[in-house]
mmCIF file of C-alpha atoms and ligand atoms in Angstrom:
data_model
loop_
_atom_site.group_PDB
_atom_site.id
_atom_site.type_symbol
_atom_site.label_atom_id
_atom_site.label_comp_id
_atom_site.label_asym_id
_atom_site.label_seq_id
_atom_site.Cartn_x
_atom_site.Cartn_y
_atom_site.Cartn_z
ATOM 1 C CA UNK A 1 -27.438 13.407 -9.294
ATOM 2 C CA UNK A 2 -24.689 14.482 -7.799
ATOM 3 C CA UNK A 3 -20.693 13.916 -9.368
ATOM 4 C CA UNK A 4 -18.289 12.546 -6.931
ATOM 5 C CA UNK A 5 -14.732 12.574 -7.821
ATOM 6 C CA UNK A 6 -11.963 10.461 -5.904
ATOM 7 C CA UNK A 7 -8.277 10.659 -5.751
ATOM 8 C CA UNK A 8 -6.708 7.319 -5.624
ATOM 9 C CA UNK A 9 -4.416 6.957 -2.535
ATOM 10 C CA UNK A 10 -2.489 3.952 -4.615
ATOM 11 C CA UNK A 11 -0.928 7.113 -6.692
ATOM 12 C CA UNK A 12 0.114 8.973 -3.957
ATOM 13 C CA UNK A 13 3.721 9.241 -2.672
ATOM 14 C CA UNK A 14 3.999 6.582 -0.118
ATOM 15 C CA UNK A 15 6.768 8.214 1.544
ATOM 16 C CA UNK A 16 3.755 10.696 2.918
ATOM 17 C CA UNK A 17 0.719 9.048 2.973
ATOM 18 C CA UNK A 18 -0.998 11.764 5.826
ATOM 19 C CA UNK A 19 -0.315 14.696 3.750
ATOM 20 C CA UNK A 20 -0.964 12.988 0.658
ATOM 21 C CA UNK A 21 -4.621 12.459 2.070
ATOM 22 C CA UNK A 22 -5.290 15.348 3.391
ATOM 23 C CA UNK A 23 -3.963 17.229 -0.170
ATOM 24 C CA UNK A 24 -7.069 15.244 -1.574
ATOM 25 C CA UNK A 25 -9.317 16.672 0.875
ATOM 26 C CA UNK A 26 -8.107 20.356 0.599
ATOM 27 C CA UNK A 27 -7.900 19.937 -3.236
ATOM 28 C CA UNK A 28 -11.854 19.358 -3.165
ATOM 29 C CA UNK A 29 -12.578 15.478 -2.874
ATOM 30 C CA UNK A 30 -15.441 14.414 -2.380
ATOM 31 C CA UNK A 31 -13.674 11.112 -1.227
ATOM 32 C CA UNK A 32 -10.823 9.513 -0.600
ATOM 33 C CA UNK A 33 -10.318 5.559 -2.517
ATOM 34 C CA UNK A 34 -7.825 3.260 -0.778
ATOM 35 C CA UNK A 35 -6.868 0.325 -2.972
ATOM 36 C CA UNK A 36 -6.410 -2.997 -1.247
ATOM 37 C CA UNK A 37 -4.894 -5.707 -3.102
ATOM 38 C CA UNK A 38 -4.130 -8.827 -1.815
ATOM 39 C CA UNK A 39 -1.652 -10.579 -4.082
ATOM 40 C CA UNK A 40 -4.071 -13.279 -4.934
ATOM 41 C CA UNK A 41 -7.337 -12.202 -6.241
ATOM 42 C CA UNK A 42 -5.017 -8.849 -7.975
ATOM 43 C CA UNK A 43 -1.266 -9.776 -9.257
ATOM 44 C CA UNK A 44 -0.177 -7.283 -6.856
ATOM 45 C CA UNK A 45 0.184 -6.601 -3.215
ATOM 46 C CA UNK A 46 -0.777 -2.642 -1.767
ATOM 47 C CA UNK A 47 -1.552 -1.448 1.824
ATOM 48 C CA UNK A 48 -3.587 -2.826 4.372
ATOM 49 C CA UNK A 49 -6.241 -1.712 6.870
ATOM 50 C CA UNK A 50 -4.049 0.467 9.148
ATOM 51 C CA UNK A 51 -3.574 2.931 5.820
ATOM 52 C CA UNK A 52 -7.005 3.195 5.850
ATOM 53 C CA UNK A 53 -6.651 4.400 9.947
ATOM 54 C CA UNK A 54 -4.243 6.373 8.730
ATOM 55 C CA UNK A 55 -6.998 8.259 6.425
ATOM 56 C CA UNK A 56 -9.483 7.849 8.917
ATOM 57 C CA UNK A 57 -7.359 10.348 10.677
ATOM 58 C CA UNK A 58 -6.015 12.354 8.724
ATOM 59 C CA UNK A 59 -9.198 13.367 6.951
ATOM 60 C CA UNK A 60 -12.851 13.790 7.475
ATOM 61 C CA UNK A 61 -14.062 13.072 4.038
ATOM 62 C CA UNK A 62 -15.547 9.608 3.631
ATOM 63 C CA UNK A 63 -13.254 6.887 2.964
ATOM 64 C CA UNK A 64 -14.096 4.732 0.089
ATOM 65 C CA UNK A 65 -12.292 1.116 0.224
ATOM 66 C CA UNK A 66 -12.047 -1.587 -2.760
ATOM 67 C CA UNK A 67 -11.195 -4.897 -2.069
ATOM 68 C CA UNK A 68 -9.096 -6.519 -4.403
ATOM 69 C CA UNK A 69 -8.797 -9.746 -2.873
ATOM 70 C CA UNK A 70 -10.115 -13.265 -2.731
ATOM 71 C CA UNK A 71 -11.670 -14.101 0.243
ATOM 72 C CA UNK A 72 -12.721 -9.921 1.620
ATOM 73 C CA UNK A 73 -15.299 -11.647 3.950
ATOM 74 C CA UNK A 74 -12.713 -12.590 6.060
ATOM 75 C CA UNK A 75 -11.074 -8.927 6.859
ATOM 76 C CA UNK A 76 -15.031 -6.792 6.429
ATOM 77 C CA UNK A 77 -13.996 -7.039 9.950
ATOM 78 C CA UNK A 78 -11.189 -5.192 10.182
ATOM 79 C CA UNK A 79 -11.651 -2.700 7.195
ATOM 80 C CA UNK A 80 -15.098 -1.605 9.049
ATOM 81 C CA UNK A 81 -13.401 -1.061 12.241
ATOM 82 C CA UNK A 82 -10.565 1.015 10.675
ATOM 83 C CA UNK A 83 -13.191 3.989 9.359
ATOM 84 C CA UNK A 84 -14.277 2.786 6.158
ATOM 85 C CA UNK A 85 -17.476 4.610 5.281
ATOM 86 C CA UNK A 86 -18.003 2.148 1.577
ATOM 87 C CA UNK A 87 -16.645 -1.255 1.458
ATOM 88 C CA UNK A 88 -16.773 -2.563 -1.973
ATOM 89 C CA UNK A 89 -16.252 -6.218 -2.799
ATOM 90 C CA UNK A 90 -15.806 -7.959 -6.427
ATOM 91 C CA UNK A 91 -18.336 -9.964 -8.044
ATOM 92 C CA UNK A 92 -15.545 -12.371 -8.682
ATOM 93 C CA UNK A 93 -13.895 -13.051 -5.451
ATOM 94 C CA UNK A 94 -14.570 -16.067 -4.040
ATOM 95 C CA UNK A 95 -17.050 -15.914 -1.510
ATOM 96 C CA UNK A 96 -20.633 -15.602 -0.656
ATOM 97 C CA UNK A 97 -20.770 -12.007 -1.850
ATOM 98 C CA UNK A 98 -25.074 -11.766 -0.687
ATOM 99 C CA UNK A 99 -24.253 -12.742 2.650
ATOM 100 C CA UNK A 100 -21.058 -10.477 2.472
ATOM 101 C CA UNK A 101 -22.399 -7.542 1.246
ATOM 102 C CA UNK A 102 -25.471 -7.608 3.989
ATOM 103 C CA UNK A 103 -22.447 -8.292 6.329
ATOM 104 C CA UNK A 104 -20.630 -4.768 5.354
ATOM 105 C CA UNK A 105 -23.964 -3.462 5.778
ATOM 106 C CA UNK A 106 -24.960 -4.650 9.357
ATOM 107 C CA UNK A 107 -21.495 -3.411 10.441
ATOM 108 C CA UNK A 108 -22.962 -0.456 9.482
ATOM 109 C CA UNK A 109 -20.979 0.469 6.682
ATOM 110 C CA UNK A 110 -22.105 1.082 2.862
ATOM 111 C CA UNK A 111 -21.448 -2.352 0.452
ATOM 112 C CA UNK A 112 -20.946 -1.965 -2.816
ATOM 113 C CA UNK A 113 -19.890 -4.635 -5.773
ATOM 114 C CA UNK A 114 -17.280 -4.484 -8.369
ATOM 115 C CA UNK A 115 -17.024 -5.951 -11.653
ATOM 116 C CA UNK A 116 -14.272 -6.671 -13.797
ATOM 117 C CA UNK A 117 -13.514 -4.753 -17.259
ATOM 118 C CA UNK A 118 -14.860 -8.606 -19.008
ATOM 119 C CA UNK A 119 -17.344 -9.645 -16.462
ATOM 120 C CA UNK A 120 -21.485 -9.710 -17.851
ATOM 121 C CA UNK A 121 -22.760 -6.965 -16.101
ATOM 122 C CA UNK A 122 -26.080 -9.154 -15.300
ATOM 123 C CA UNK A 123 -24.379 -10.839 -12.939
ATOM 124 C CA UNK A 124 -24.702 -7.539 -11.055
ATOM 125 C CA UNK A 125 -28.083 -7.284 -11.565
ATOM 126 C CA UNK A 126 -29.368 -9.279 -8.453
ATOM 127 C CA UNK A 127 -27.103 -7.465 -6.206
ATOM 128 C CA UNK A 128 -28.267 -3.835 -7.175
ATOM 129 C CA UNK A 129 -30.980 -3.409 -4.820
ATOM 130 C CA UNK A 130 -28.281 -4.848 -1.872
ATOM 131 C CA UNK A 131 -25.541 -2.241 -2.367
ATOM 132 C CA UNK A 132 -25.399 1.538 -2.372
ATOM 133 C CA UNK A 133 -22.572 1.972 -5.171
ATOM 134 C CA UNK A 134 -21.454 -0.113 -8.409
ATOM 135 C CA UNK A 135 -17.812 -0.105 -9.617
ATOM 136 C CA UNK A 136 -17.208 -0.707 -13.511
ATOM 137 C CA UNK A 137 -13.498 -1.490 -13.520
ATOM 138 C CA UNK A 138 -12.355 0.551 -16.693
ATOM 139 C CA UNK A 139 -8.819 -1.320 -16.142
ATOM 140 C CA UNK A 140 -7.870 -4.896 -15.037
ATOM 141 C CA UNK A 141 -7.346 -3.611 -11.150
ATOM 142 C CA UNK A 142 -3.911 -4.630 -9.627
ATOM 143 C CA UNK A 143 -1.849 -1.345 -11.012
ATOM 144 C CA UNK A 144 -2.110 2.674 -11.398
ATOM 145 C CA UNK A 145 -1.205 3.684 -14.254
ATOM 146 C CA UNK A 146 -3.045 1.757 -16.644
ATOM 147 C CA UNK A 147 -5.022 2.645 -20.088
ATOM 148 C CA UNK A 148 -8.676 2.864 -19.589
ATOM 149 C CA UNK A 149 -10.272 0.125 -22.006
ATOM 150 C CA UNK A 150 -13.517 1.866 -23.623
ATOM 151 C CA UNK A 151 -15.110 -1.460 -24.137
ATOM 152 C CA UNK A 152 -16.304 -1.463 -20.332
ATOM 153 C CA UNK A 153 -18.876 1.607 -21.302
ATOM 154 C CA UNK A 154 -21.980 -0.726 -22.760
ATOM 155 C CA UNK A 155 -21.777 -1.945 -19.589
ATOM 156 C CA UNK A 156 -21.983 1.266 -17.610
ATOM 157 C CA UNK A 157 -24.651 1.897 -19.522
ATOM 158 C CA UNK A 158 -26.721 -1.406 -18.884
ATOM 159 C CA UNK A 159 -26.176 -1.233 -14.742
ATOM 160 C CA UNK A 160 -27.513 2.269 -15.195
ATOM 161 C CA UNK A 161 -30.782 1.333 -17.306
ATOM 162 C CA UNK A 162 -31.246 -1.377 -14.989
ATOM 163 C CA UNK A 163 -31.153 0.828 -12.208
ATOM 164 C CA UNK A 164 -33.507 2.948 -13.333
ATOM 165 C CA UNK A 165 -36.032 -0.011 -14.661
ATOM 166 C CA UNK A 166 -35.379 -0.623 -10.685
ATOM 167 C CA UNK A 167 -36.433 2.611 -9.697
ATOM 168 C CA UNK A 168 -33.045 2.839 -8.329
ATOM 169 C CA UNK A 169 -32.336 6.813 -8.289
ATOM 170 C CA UNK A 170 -30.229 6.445 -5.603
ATOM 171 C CA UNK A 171 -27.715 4.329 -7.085
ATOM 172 C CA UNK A 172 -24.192 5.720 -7.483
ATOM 173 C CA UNK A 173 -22.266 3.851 -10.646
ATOM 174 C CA UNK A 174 -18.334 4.803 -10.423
ATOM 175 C CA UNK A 175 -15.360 3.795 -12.647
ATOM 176 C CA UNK A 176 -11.835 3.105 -11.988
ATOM 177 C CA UNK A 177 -8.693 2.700 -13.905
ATOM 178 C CA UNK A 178 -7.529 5.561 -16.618
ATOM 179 C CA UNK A 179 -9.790 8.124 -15.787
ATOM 180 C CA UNK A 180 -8.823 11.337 -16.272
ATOM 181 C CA UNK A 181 -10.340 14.954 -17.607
ATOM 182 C CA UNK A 182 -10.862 12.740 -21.104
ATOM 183 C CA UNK A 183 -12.047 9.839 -20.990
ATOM 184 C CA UNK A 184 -14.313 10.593 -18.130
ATOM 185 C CA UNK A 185 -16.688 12.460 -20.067
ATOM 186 C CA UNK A 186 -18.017 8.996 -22.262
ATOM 187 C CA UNK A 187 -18.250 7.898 -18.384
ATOM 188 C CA UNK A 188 -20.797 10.272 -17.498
ATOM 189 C CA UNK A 189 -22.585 10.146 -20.553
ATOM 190 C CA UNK A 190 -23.710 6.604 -19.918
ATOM 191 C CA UNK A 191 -24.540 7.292 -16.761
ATOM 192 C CA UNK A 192 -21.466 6.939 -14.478
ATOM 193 C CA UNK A 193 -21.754 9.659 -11.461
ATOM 194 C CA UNK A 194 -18.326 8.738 -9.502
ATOM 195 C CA UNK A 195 -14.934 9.083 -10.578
ATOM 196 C CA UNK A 196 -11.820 7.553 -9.245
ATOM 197 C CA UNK A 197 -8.638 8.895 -10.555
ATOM 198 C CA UNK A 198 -5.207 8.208 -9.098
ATOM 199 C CA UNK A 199 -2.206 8.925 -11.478
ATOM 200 C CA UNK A 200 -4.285 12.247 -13.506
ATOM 201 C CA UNK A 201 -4.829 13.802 -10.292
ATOM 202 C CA UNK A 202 -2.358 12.631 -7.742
ATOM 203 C CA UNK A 203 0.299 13.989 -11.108
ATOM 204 C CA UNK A 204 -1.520 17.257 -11.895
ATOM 205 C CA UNK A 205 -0.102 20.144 -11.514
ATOM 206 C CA UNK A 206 -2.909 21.783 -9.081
ATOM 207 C CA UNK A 207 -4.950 18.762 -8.029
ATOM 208 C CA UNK A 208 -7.536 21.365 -7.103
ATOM 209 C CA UNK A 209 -8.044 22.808 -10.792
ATOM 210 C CA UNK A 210 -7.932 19.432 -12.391
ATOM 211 C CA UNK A 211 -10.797 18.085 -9.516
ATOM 212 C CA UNK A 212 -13.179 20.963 -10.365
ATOM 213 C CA UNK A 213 -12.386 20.916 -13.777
ATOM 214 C CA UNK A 214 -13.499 16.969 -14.366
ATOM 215 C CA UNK A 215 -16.520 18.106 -11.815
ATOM 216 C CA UNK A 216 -17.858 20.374 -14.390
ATOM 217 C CA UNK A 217 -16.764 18.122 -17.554
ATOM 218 C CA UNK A 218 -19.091 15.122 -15.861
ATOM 219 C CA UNK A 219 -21.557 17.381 -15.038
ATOM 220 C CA UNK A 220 -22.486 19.100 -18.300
ATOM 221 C CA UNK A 221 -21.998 15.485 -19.773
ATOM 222 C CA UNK A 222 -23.757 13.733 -17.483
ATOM 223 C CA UNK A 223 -27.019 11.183 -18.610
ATOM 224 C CA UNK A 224 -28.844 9.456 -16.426
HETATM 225 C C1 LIG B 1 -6.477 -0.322 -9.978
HETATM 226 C C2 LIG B 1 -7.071 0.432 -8.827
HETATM 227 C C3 LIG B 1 -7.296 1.875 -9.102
HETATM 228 C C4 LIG B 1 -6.052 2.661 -9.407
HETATM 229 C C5 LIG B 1 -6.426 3.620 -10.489
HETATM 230 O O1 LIG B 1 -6.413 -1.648 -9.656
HETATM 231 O O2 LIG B 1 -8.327 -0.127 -8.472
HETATM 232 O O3 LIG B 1 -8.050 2.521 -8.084
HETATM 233 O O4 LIG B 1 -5.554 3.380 -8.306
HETATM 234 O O5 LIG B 1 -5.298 4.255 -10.932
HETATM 235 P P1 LIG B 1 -5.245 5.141 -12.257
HETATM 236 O O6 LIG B 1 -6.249 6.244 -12.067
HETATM 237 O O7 LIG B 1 -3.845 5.588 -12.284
HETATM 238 O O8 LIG B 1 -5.640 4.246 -13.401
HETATM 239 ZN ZN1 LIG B 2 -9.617 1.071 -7.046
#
């Protein structure tokens, strides 16, 4: 299965977003993530869907958006429109997330669900044949910057055994929040094949060396 890794735009400098993307891309992304946070749902309030034109732009790599807010169904809409190739919602946000997910999906755009460092990852279970990627938060999301809590990795580990009992080979699983070229590889071993990192990599010295370097960490470690 292939290892995706994915700068975090949230830990860019936002006095240069364009060539802060496009540094991703040249540096060897596979994709760019664009946090959206709403203020609500996240205790925090980021960029909104003309950043992710911006990217769209600026870059031809796919553009991978998480939705940190309350109610995403209402703005699927306008993140679709804006050149989002993956939409992911949260478990916990307060909407219909079926009928939003198959919504992402008719606007022809990949869905994918989200769950919280302390949310059962059963309640993911009935969505996993719906969506084309799974997001274990390894941080409360609303900040960069944060320490990656290594009591979210049973549950990496059960959405991946589930997937599989699913016959579900497909499947990407990614983390988020205090990833870097450590603590990614317990990631990977328990069956985590995406890799969102925005303060290691947007802070590296040469983004490029530390983006091939956690390629090959994750993929020597990696267990399906
Ligand atoms: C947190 C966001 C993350 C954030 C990760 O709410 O969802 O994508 O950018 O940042 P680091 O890698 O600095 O923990
Ligand atoms: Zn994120």
């Amino acid at each position: 299965m292939k290892i995706k890794i994915l700068p975090s735009l949230l830990a860019a400098d936002f006095g240069r977003l364009e060539s802060e993307s496009k540094k991703a891309e040249v540096s060897g992304a596979d994709e760019l993530h664009l946090d959206i946070m709403d203020g609500h749902f996240v205790p925090n309030i980021s960029f909104g869907a003309d950043v992710v034109s911006m990217a769209r732009k600026a870059v031809r790599i796919p553009l991978n958006v998480h939705l940190m807010l309350s109610r995403p169904d209402k703005y699927i809409d306008r993140f679709a429109k804006a050149g989002s190739d993956t939409i992911l919602i949260h478990i916990e946000s307060e909407c219909d997330v079926t009928a939003t997910l198959e919504s992402i999906r008719q606007l022809g755009v990949r869905p994918g669900i989200t769950m919280n460092p302390d949310t059962d990852p059963a309640r993911l279970f009935p969505v996993l044949d719906k969506v084309g990627i799974i997001l274990c938060m390894t941080v409360f999301p609303g900040y960069g910057g944060q320490k990656f809590i290594e009591t979210v990795v049973p549950s990496m580990r059960a959405v991946r055994n589930k997937a599989n009992e699913m016959n579900l080979a497909d499947l990407d699983i990614m983390v988020d929040g205090g990833i870097d070229l450590n603590t990614c590889e317990v990631c990977a071993k328990n069956g985590v094949n995406c890799f969102v990192a925005g303060s290691s990599l947007y802070r590296a010295a040469d983004m490029r060396n530390d983006i091939s370097l956690m390629r090959e960490k994750c993929e020597r470690a990696l267990i399906i």
